[in-house]
Amino acid sequence: MDYNPEKGWHDPRIVPYGPLCLEPSTMVFHYGQAIFEGLKAYKSDDGRIFLFRPDMNMKRINISNDRMSIPPIDEEFAVEATKALVSLDRDWIPSEPGTSLYIRPFIISTDPFLGVRPSYTYKFIIILSPSGAYYPTGINPVKIMVENEYVRAVRGGTGFAKTPGNYAASLKAQEIAYEKGYVQVLWLDGVERKYVEEVGSMNVFFKIGDEIVTPMLDGSILPGITRDSCIHLLKNWGYKVTERKLAIQELFDAHSEGKLDEAFGTGTAAVISPIGELNWNDRIITINDGKIGPVSQRLYDTITGIQNGTAEDEFGWITVVE
Ligand SMILES: *Cc1c(COP(=O)(O)O)cnc(C)c1O
């Protein structure tokens, strides 16, 4: 689908996957005015096809668009367009346990123009790819390095938007952590480097005694749909869930006092990614003996169950693709 100021968003079409032809001066290459999304289509044992809360992804597109000065899309139309595309490509959805069809909507600015201003023209594209099981050999908690030098986002910046520059800026820290044997970094806030924000490109939760804590959304954190789903489920199960500031020191103190029971990341790709070890300035702590905890496991089982149609969809999170 294309955008220009005269016609607005127009000409939605489904065409075979193939290269784009863009001039080297195309604005997105130079100024990064773009956004993206990520969701999945799941096939149930009886062959039905489900999307998980796609309305939330399309709503978030408009939140990202607004921050990046991209004109808003029609959210309901975008859900219908996604359903039409997935339905057409249904034979590409794998059916083995844990597999899915990854859906990547994105918008790029397309004026052939050098000069910093919002583009007048855009393309909104949705591509698909079969996706293997994230945990083919079972869920293994990961080792995470607390990042002290680089920051992902600051309040007033673009941290809450799903925009490519955030990811480009995160690669360096990720690369350094990886060289040291850690799979991802735990990001601290960009001002004081004191408060926990996210883990890699996932939101993060901690079970501290009988409280489950996740950093509050204050502009530098991406409002994850998996995060929202976890908060919903946990509250429904009677847990005390708190969205607040969480200092890294508090976390390490809680561990010393034997109160840090579980830590996990949340996101569409992994759903739940338990954290088994944290390294902060060479202070290394092991969480739950490096094993997945009961709350993480229950969230994983429930959300993946809803997604593949084996658990009851109590909250109306499933959209069926006909
Ligand atoms: C996409 C993303 C998440 C997770 O969002 P979901 O909607 O749960 O997939 C978290 N943090 C960042 C930085 C992200 O880009």
Tab-separated table of C-alpha atoms and ligand atoms in Angstrom:
chain	number	residue	atom	x	y	z
A	1	MET	CA	0.000	0.000	0.000
A	2	ASP	CA	1.313	3.478	-0.893
A	3	TYR	CA	0.886	6.909	0.600
A	4	ASN	CA	0.997	10.321	-0.974
A	5	PRO	CA	-0.526	13.575	0.262
A	6	GLU	CA	-3.099	13.704	-2.574
A	7	LYS	CA	-4.525	10.196	-2.233
A	8	GLY	CA	-3.573	9.286	1.356
A	9	TRP	CA	-2.975	5.544	1.807
A	10	HIS	CA	-4.040	3.886	-1.433
A	11	ASP	CA	-3.676	0.966	-3.805
A	12	PRO	CA	-3.430	-1.952	-1.311
A	13	ARG	CA	-2.418	-5.082	-3.219
A	14	ILE	CA	-1.023	-8.559	-2.675
A	15	VAL	CA	1.864	-9.302	-5.032
A	16	PRO	CA	4.578	-12.000	-5.115
A	17	TYR	CA	7.570	-11.431	-2.818
A	18	GLY	CA	10.397	-9.719	-4.685
A	19	PRO	CA	12.925	-6.874	-4.644
A	20	LEU	CA	11.895	-3.248	-4.323
A	21	CYS	CA	13.217	-0.739	-6.809
A	22	LEU	CA	14.152	2.462	-4.995
A	23	GLU	CA	16.387	5.367	-5.874
A	24	PRO	CA	19.652	5.654	-3.896
A	25	SER	CA	18.384	8.994	-2.575
A	26	THR	CA	15.288	7.370	-1.028
A	27	MET	CA	14.862	9.057	2.341
A	28	VAL	CA	14.625	5.916	4.469
A	29	PHE	CA	18.242	4.990	3.595
A	30	HIS	CA	19.535	8.293	4.912
A	31	TYR	CA	17.292	9.438	7.735
A	32	GLY	CA	15.740	6.191	8.948
A	33	GLN	CA	12.155	7.423	8.990
A	34	ALA	CA	10.536	4.017	9.294
A	35	ILE	CA	8.665	1.733	11.680
A	36	PHE	CA	8.009	-2.003	11.900
A	37	GLU	CA	5.966	-4.628	13.717
A	38	GLY	CA	6.254	-8.328	14.465
A	39	LEU	CA	3.505	-10.868	15.040
A	40	LYS	CA	2.810	-14.478	14.149
A	41	ALA	CA	0.151	-16.741	12.648
A	42	TYR	CA	-0.285	-20.102	14.380
A	43	LYS	CA	-1.828	-23.293	13.026
A	44	SER	CA	-3.829	-25.425	15.459
A	45	ASP	CA	-3.809	-29.243	15.409
A	46	ASP	CA	-7.120	-29.225	13.555
A	47	GLY	CA	-5.784	-26.838	10.896
A	48	ARG	CA	-7.354	-23.578	12.065
A	49	ILE	CA	-5.229	-20.419	11.758
A	50	PHE	CA	-4.929	-17.875	14.560
A	51	LEU	CA	-3.435	-14.444	15.039
A	52	PHE	CA	-2.654	-13.277	18.588
A	53	ARG	CA	-3.975	-9.756	19.393
A	54	PRO	CA	-3.216	-8.320	15.906
A	55	ASP	CA	-5.273	-5.219	16.738
A	56	MET	CA	-2.581	-4.334	19.310
A	57	ASN	CA	0.166	-4.463	16.679
A	58	MET	CA	-1.757	-2.182	14.346
A	59	LYS	CA	-2.525	0.218	17.182
A	60	ARG	CA	1.178	0.273	18.017
A	61	ILE	CA	2.002	1.045	14.364
A	62	ASN	CA	0.095	4.284	14.777
A	63	ILE	CA	1.879	5.082	18.046
A	64	SER	CA	5.221	4.517	16.280
A	65	ASN	CA	4.004	6.427	13.197
A	66	ASP	CA	3.046	9.423	15.271
A	67	ARG	CA	6.501	9.590	16.878
A	68	MET	CA	8.233	9.233	13.500
A	69	SER	CA	5.987	11.769	11.674
A	70	ILE	CA	4.520	9.069	9.432
A	71	PRO	CA	0.812	9.459	8.530
A	72	PRO	CA	-1.525	7.107	10.447
A	73	ILE	CA	-2.899	3.921	8.927
A	74	ASP	CA	-6.434	2.529	9.242
A	75	GLU	CA	-5.857	-0.057	11.989
A	76	GLU	CA	-8.896	-2.198	11.245
A	77	PHE	CA	-8.046	-2.288	7.564
A	78	ALA	CA	-4.469	-3.325	8.388
A	79	VAL	CA	-5.772	-6.290	10.441
A	80	GLU	CA	-8.056	-7.296	7.545
A	81	ALA	CA	-5.170	-6.961	5.071
A	82	THR	CA	-2.978	-9.164	7.271
A	83	LYS	CA	-5.717	-11.781	7.456
A	84	ALA	CA	-6.145	-11.725	3.666
A	85	LEU	CA	-2.404	-12.197	3.113
A	86	VAL	CA	-2.043	-14.984	5.693
A	87	SER	CA	-5.107	-16.729	4.296
A	88	LEU	CA	-3.634	-16.660	0.786
A	89	ASP	CA	-0.267	-17.966	2.033
A	90	ARG	CA	-1.767	-20.481	4.484
A	91	ASP	CA	0.207	-23.403	3.030
A	92	TRP	CA	3.407	-21.751	4.292
A	93	ILE	CA	2.342	-21.958	7.940
A	94	PRO	CA	4.226	-24.857	9.529
A	95	SER	CA	2.346	-27.067	11.966
A	96	GLU	CA	5.046	-28.740	14.114
A	97	PRO	CA	4.898	-27.762	17.814
A	98	GLY	CA	6.273	-24.278	18.477
A	99	THR	CA	6.424	-23.257	14.824
A	100	SER	CA	4.536	-20.366	13.234
A	101	LEU	CA	4.401	-17.970	10.326
A	102	TYR	CA	6.215	-14.761	11.224
A	103	ILE	CA	4.495	-11.590	10.018
A	104	ARG	CA	6.549	-8.438	9.529
A	105	PRO	CA	4.601	-5.278	8.686
A	106	PHE	CA	6.749	-2.192	8.085
A	107	ILE	CA	6.561	1.330	6.716
A	108	ILE	CA	9.357	3.183	4.927
A	109	SER	CA	9.687	6.774	3.761
A	110	THR	CA	10.178	6.848	-0.002
A	111	ASP	CA	10.729	10.398	-1.276
A	112	PRO	CA	13.890	10.542	-3.425
A	113	PHE	CA	15.249	13.538	-1.534
A	114	LEU	CA	18.295	14.549	0.496
A	115	GLY	CA	17.421	16.973	3.272
A	116	VAL	CA	16.002	16.461	6.712
A	117	ARG	CA	12.206	16.727	6.718
A	118	PRO	CA	9.381	14.189	6.856
A	119	SER	CA	8.889	12.334	3.578
A	120	TYR	CA	5.744	13.079	1.538
A	121	THR	CA	5.464	9.481	0.306
A	122	TYR	CA	5.582	6.089	2.044
A	123	LYS	CA	5.154	2.380	1.476
A	124	PHE	CA	3.437	0.040	3.952
A	125	ILE	CA	4.509	-3.553	3.290
A	126	ILE	CA	3.782	-6.860	5.025
A	127	ILE	CA	6.123	-9.814	4.449
A	128	LEU	CA	5.848	-13.351	5.844
A	129	SER	CA	8.268	-16.122	6.692
A	130	PRO	CA	7.866	-19.590	8.189
A	131	SER	CA	9.490	-19.600	11.610
A	132	GLY	CA	10.987	-22.554	13.484
A	133	ALA	CA	10.414	-23.377	17.138
A	134	TYR	CA	12.232	-20.891	19.394
A	135	TYR	CA	12.966	-23.665	21.901
A	136	PRO	CA	13.522	-26.827	19.827
A	137	THR	CA	15.247	-28.564	22.774
A	138	GLY	CA	13.244	-27.114	25.662
A	139	ILE	CA	13.460	-23.786	27.464
A	140	ASN	CA	16.972	-22.954	28.615
A	141	PRO	CA	17.437	-19.850	30.775
A	142	VAL	CA	19.972	-17.413	29.327
A	143	LYS	CA	22.975	-15.486	30.664
A	144	ILE	CA	22.569	-11.710	30.565
A	145	MET	CA	25.109	-8.903	30.927
A	146	VAL	CA	23.957	-5.688	32.598
A	147	GLU	CA	24.986	-2.878	30.236
A	148	ASN	CA	26.709	0.047	31.981
A	149	GLU	CA	28.119	2.050	29.106
A	150	TYR	CA	25.650	2.109	26.231
A	151	VAL	CA	21.964	2.939	26.560
A	152	ARG	CA	19.071	1.900	24.349
A	153	ALA	CA	16.748	4.849	24.749
A	154	VAL	CA	15.967	7.916	26.803
A	155	ARG	CA	12.716	9.529	27.810
A	156	GLY	CA	11.763	12.000	25.084
A	157	GLY	CA	13.529	9.848	22.504
A	158	THR	CA	12.133	6.960	20.462
A	159	GLY	CA	12.321	4.031	22.897
A	160	PHE	CA	8.548	3.471	22.935
A	161	ALA	CA	8.374	3.339	19.119
A	162	LYS	CA	9.277	0.262	17.069
A	163	THR	CA	11.631	2.125	14.778
A	164	PRO	CA	14.760	0.693	13.107
A	165	GLY	CA	17.240	3.186	14.584
A	166	ASN	CA	16.654	1.808	18.086
A	167	TYR	CA	17.902	-1.583	16.923
A	168	ALA	CA	20.871	-0.225	14.981
A	169	ALA	CA	21.930	1.627	18.130
A	170	SER	CA	21.669	-1.528	20.256
A	171	LEU	CA	23.955	-3.763	18.175
A	172	LYS	CA	27.279	-2.594	19.600
A	173	ALA	CA	26.438	-3.475	23.211
A	174	GLN	CA	24.947	-6.778	22.113
A	175	GLU	CA	28.105	-7.630	20.188
A	176	ILE	CA	30.365	-6.914	23.170
A	177	ALA	CA	28.176	-8.943	25.534
A	178	TYR	CA	28.183	-11.822	23.066
A	179	GLU	CA	31.977	-11.844	22.886
A	180	LYS	CA	32.018	-12.201	26.675
A	181	GLY	CA	29.732	-15.234	26.526
A	182	TYR	CA	26.397	-13.516	27.234
A	183	VAL	CA	23.433	-13.818	24.901
A	184	GLN	CA	21.966	-10.380	25.536
A	185	VAL	CA	22.239	-7.217	27.587
A	186	LEU	CA	20.001	-5.864	30.317
A	187	TRP	CA	19.488	-2.191	29.508
A	188	LEU	CA	19.555	0.431	32.236
A	189	ASP	CA	17.901	3.861	31.967
A	190	GLY	CA	19.699	6.407	29.832
A	191	VAL	CA	19.939	9.160	32.448
A	192	GLU	CA	21.236	7.598	35.653
A	193	ARG	CA	22.125	4.107	34.387
A	194	LYS	CA	20.462	2.892	37.532
A	195	TYR	CA	17.003	1.566	36.681
A	196	VAL	CA	16.219	-1.588	34.736
A	197	GLU	CA	14.502	-1.023	31.369
A	198	GLU	CA	14.495	-4.011	28.995
A	199	VAL	CA	16.460	-7.130	28.154
A	200	GLY	CA	17.713	-7.221	24.552
A	201	SER	CA	14.587	-6.471	22.553
A	202	MET	CA	12.269	-7.908	25.170
A	203	ASN	CA	10.438	-6.486	28.164
A	204	VAL	CA	11.538	-7.837	31.511
A	205	PHE	CA	9.865	-9.147	34.678
A	206	PHE	CA	11.196	-10.143	38.102
A	207	LYS	CA	9.555	-12.107	40.878
A	208	ILE	CA	10.769	-10.572	44.133
A	209	GLY	CA	9.162	-12.302	47.102
A	210	ASP	CA	5.417	-12.188	46.475
A	211	GLU	CA	5.627	-9.206	44.116
A	212	ILE	CA	6.087	-9.426	40.360
A	213	VAL	CA	7.786	-6.281	39.094
A	214	THR	CA	8.178	-4.929	35.579
A	215	PRO	CA	9.549	-1.489	34.684
A	216	MET	CA	6.803	1.104	34.182
A	217	LEU	CA	6.222	2.507	30.693
A	218	ASP	CA	7.543	6.039	30.825
A	219	GLY	CA	8.604	6.679	27.235
A	220	SER	CA	11.894	4.815	26.923
A	221	ILE	CA	10.403	1.317	27.058
A	222	LEU	CA	8.639	-0.494	24.215
A	223	PRO	CA	5.068	-1.352	25.272
A	224	GLY	CA	5.188	-5.061	24.466
A	225	ILE	CA	2.018	-6.979	23.705
A	226	THR	CA	3.459	-10.042	25.450
A	227	ARG	CA	4.232	-7.785	28.442
A	228	ASP	CA	0.621	-6.614	28.505
A	229	SER	CA	-0.647	-10.193	28.187
A	230	CYS	CA	1.585	-11.359	31.069
A	231	ILE	CA	0.422	-8.548	33.358
A	232	HIS	CA	-3.175	-9.440	32.530
A	233	LEU	CA	-2.716	-13.156	33.211
A	234	LEU	CA	-0.691	-12.657	36.403
A	235	LYS	CA	-3.287	-10.290	37.865
A	236	ASN	CA	-6.010	-12.706	36.862
A	237	TRP	CA	-4.178	-15.483	38.737
A	238	GLY	CA	-4.051	-13.305	41.847
A	239	TYR	CA	-0.419	-12.221	41.771
A	240	LYS	CA	0.581	-8.774	42.922
A	241	VAL	CA	1.985	-7.152	39.757
A	242	THR	CA	3.684	-3.774	40.020
A	243	GLU	CA	4.745	-1.513	37.164
A	244	ARG	CA	7.364	0.730	38.710
A	245	LYS	CA	10.959	1.869	38.677
A	246	LEU	CA	13.309	-0.941	39.630
A	247	ALA	CA	16.917	-0.125	40.492
A	248	ILE	CA	19.514	-2.713	39.501
A	249	GLN	CA	20.885	-2.403	43.047
A	250	GLU	CA	17.489	-3.396	44.465
A	251	LEU	CA	17.547	-6.476	42.286
A	252	PHE	CA	20.975	-7.562	43.477
A	253	ASP	CA	19.987	-6.806	47.104
A	254	ALA	CA	16.865	-8.934	46.673
A	255	HIS	CA	19.071	-11.743	45.424
A	256	SER	CA	21.360	-11.424	48.477
A	257	GLU	CA	18.293	-11.688	50.704
A	258	GLY	CA	17.147	-14.784	48.840
A	259	LYS	CA	14.049	-13.031	47.485
A	260	LEU	CA	14.786	-12.921	43.747
A	261	ASP	CA	12.859	-16.011	42.680
A	262	GLU	CA	12.507	-15.572	38.920
A	263	ALA	CA	13.519	-13.266	36.084
A	264	PHE	CA	12.314	-13.454	32.495
A	265	GLY	CA	12.069	-11.505	29.253
A	266	THR	CA	8.840	-11.309	27.228
A	267	GLY	CA	8.333	-10.834	23.495
A	268	THR	CA	6.573	-12.289	20.470
A	269	ALA	CA	9.580	-14.317	19.292
A	270	ALA	CA	10.296	-16.325	22.470
A	271	VAL	CA	7.084	-15.532	24.410
A	272	ILE	CA	8.968	-16.087	27.705
A	273	SER	CA	12.767	-16.140	27.967
A	274	PRO	CA	13.914	-17.016	31.500
A	275	ILE	CA	17.080	-15.348	32.782
A	276	GLY	CA	19.391	-17.786	34.574
A	277	GLU	CA	22.343	-15.516	35.266
A	278	LEU	CA	22.985	-11.777	35.555
A	279	ASN	CA	26.419	-10.144	35.453
A	280	TRP	CA	26.624	-6.563	36.731
A	281	ASN	CA	30.177	-5.223	36.882
A	282	ASP	CA	31.451	-8.767	37.430
A	283	ARG	CA	29.010	-9.392	40.247
A	284	ILE	CA	27.403	-12.563	39.013
A	285	ILE	CA	24.133	-13.921	40.364
A	286	THR	CA	22.334	-17.128	39.466
A	287	ILE	CA	18.537	-17.036	39.516
A	288	ASN	CA	16.451	-20.086	40.451
A	289	ASP	CA	19.512	-22.338	40.022
A	290	GLY	CA	19.619	-21.387	36.347
A	291	LYS	CA	16.320	-23.184	35.752
A	292	ILE	CA	12.945	-21.962	34.521
A	293	GLY	CA	10.675	-21.028	37.435
A	294	PRO	CA	7.016	-21.975	37.952
A	295	VAL	CA	5.586	-18.535	37.105
A	296	SER	CA	7.625	-18.287	33.887
A	297	GLN	CA	6.579	-21.808	32.923
A	298	ARG	CA	2.910	-21.152	33.628
A	299	LEU	CA	2.933	-17.955	31.553
A	300	TYR	CA	4.702	-19.732	28.695
A	301	ASP	CA	2.297	-22.679	28.733
A	302	THR	CA	-0.785	-20.472	28.952
A	303	ILE	CA	0.163	-17.985	26.226
A	304	THR	CA	1.433	-20.620	23.772
A	305	GLY	CA	-1.685	-22.694	24.598
A	306	ILE	CA	-3.967	-19.784	23.688
A	307	GLN	CA	-1.934	-19.174	20.526
A	308	ASN	CA	-2.147	-22.741	19.277
A	309	GLY	CA	-5.741	-23.319	20.349
A	310	THR	CA	-5.159	-25.831	23.162
A	311	ALA	CA	-6.007	-23.411	25.997
A	312	GLU	CA	-9.220	-21.457	26.410
A	313	ASP	CA	-9.119	-17.950	24.901
A	314	GLU	CA	-10.637	-16.332	28.002
A	315	PHE	CA	-9.812	-12.750	27.059
A	316	GLY	CA	-10.694	-12.777	23.347
A	317	TRP	CA	-7.069	-12.483	22.256
A	318	ILE	CA	-7.415	-14.750	19.222
A	319	THR	CA	-8.421	-13.629	15.728
A	320	VAL	CA	-9.310	-16.499	13.416
A	321	VAL	CA	-8.083	-16.357	9.808
A	322	GLU	CA	-10.734	-17.865	7.532
B	1	LIG	C1	9.042	-5.737	19.929
B	1	LIG	C2	9.761	-5.409	21.181
B	1	LIG	C3	9.388	-5.913	22.435
B	1	LIG	C4	8.333	-6.966	22.609
B	1	LIG	O1	7.092	-6.621	22.124
B	1	LIG	P1	6.006	-7.739	21.827
B	1	LIG	O2	4.843	-6.954	21.367
B	1	LIG	O3	5.758	-8.458	23.108
B	1	LIG	O4	6.597	-8.639	20.782
B	1	LIG	C5	10.049	-5.460	23.556
B	1	LIG	N1	11.065	-4.598	23.469
B	1	LIG	C6	11.472	-4.111	22.286
B	1	LIG	C7	12.587	-3.139	22.258
B	1	LIG	C8	10.835	-4.510	21.113
B	1	LIG	O5	11.250	-4.053	19.946
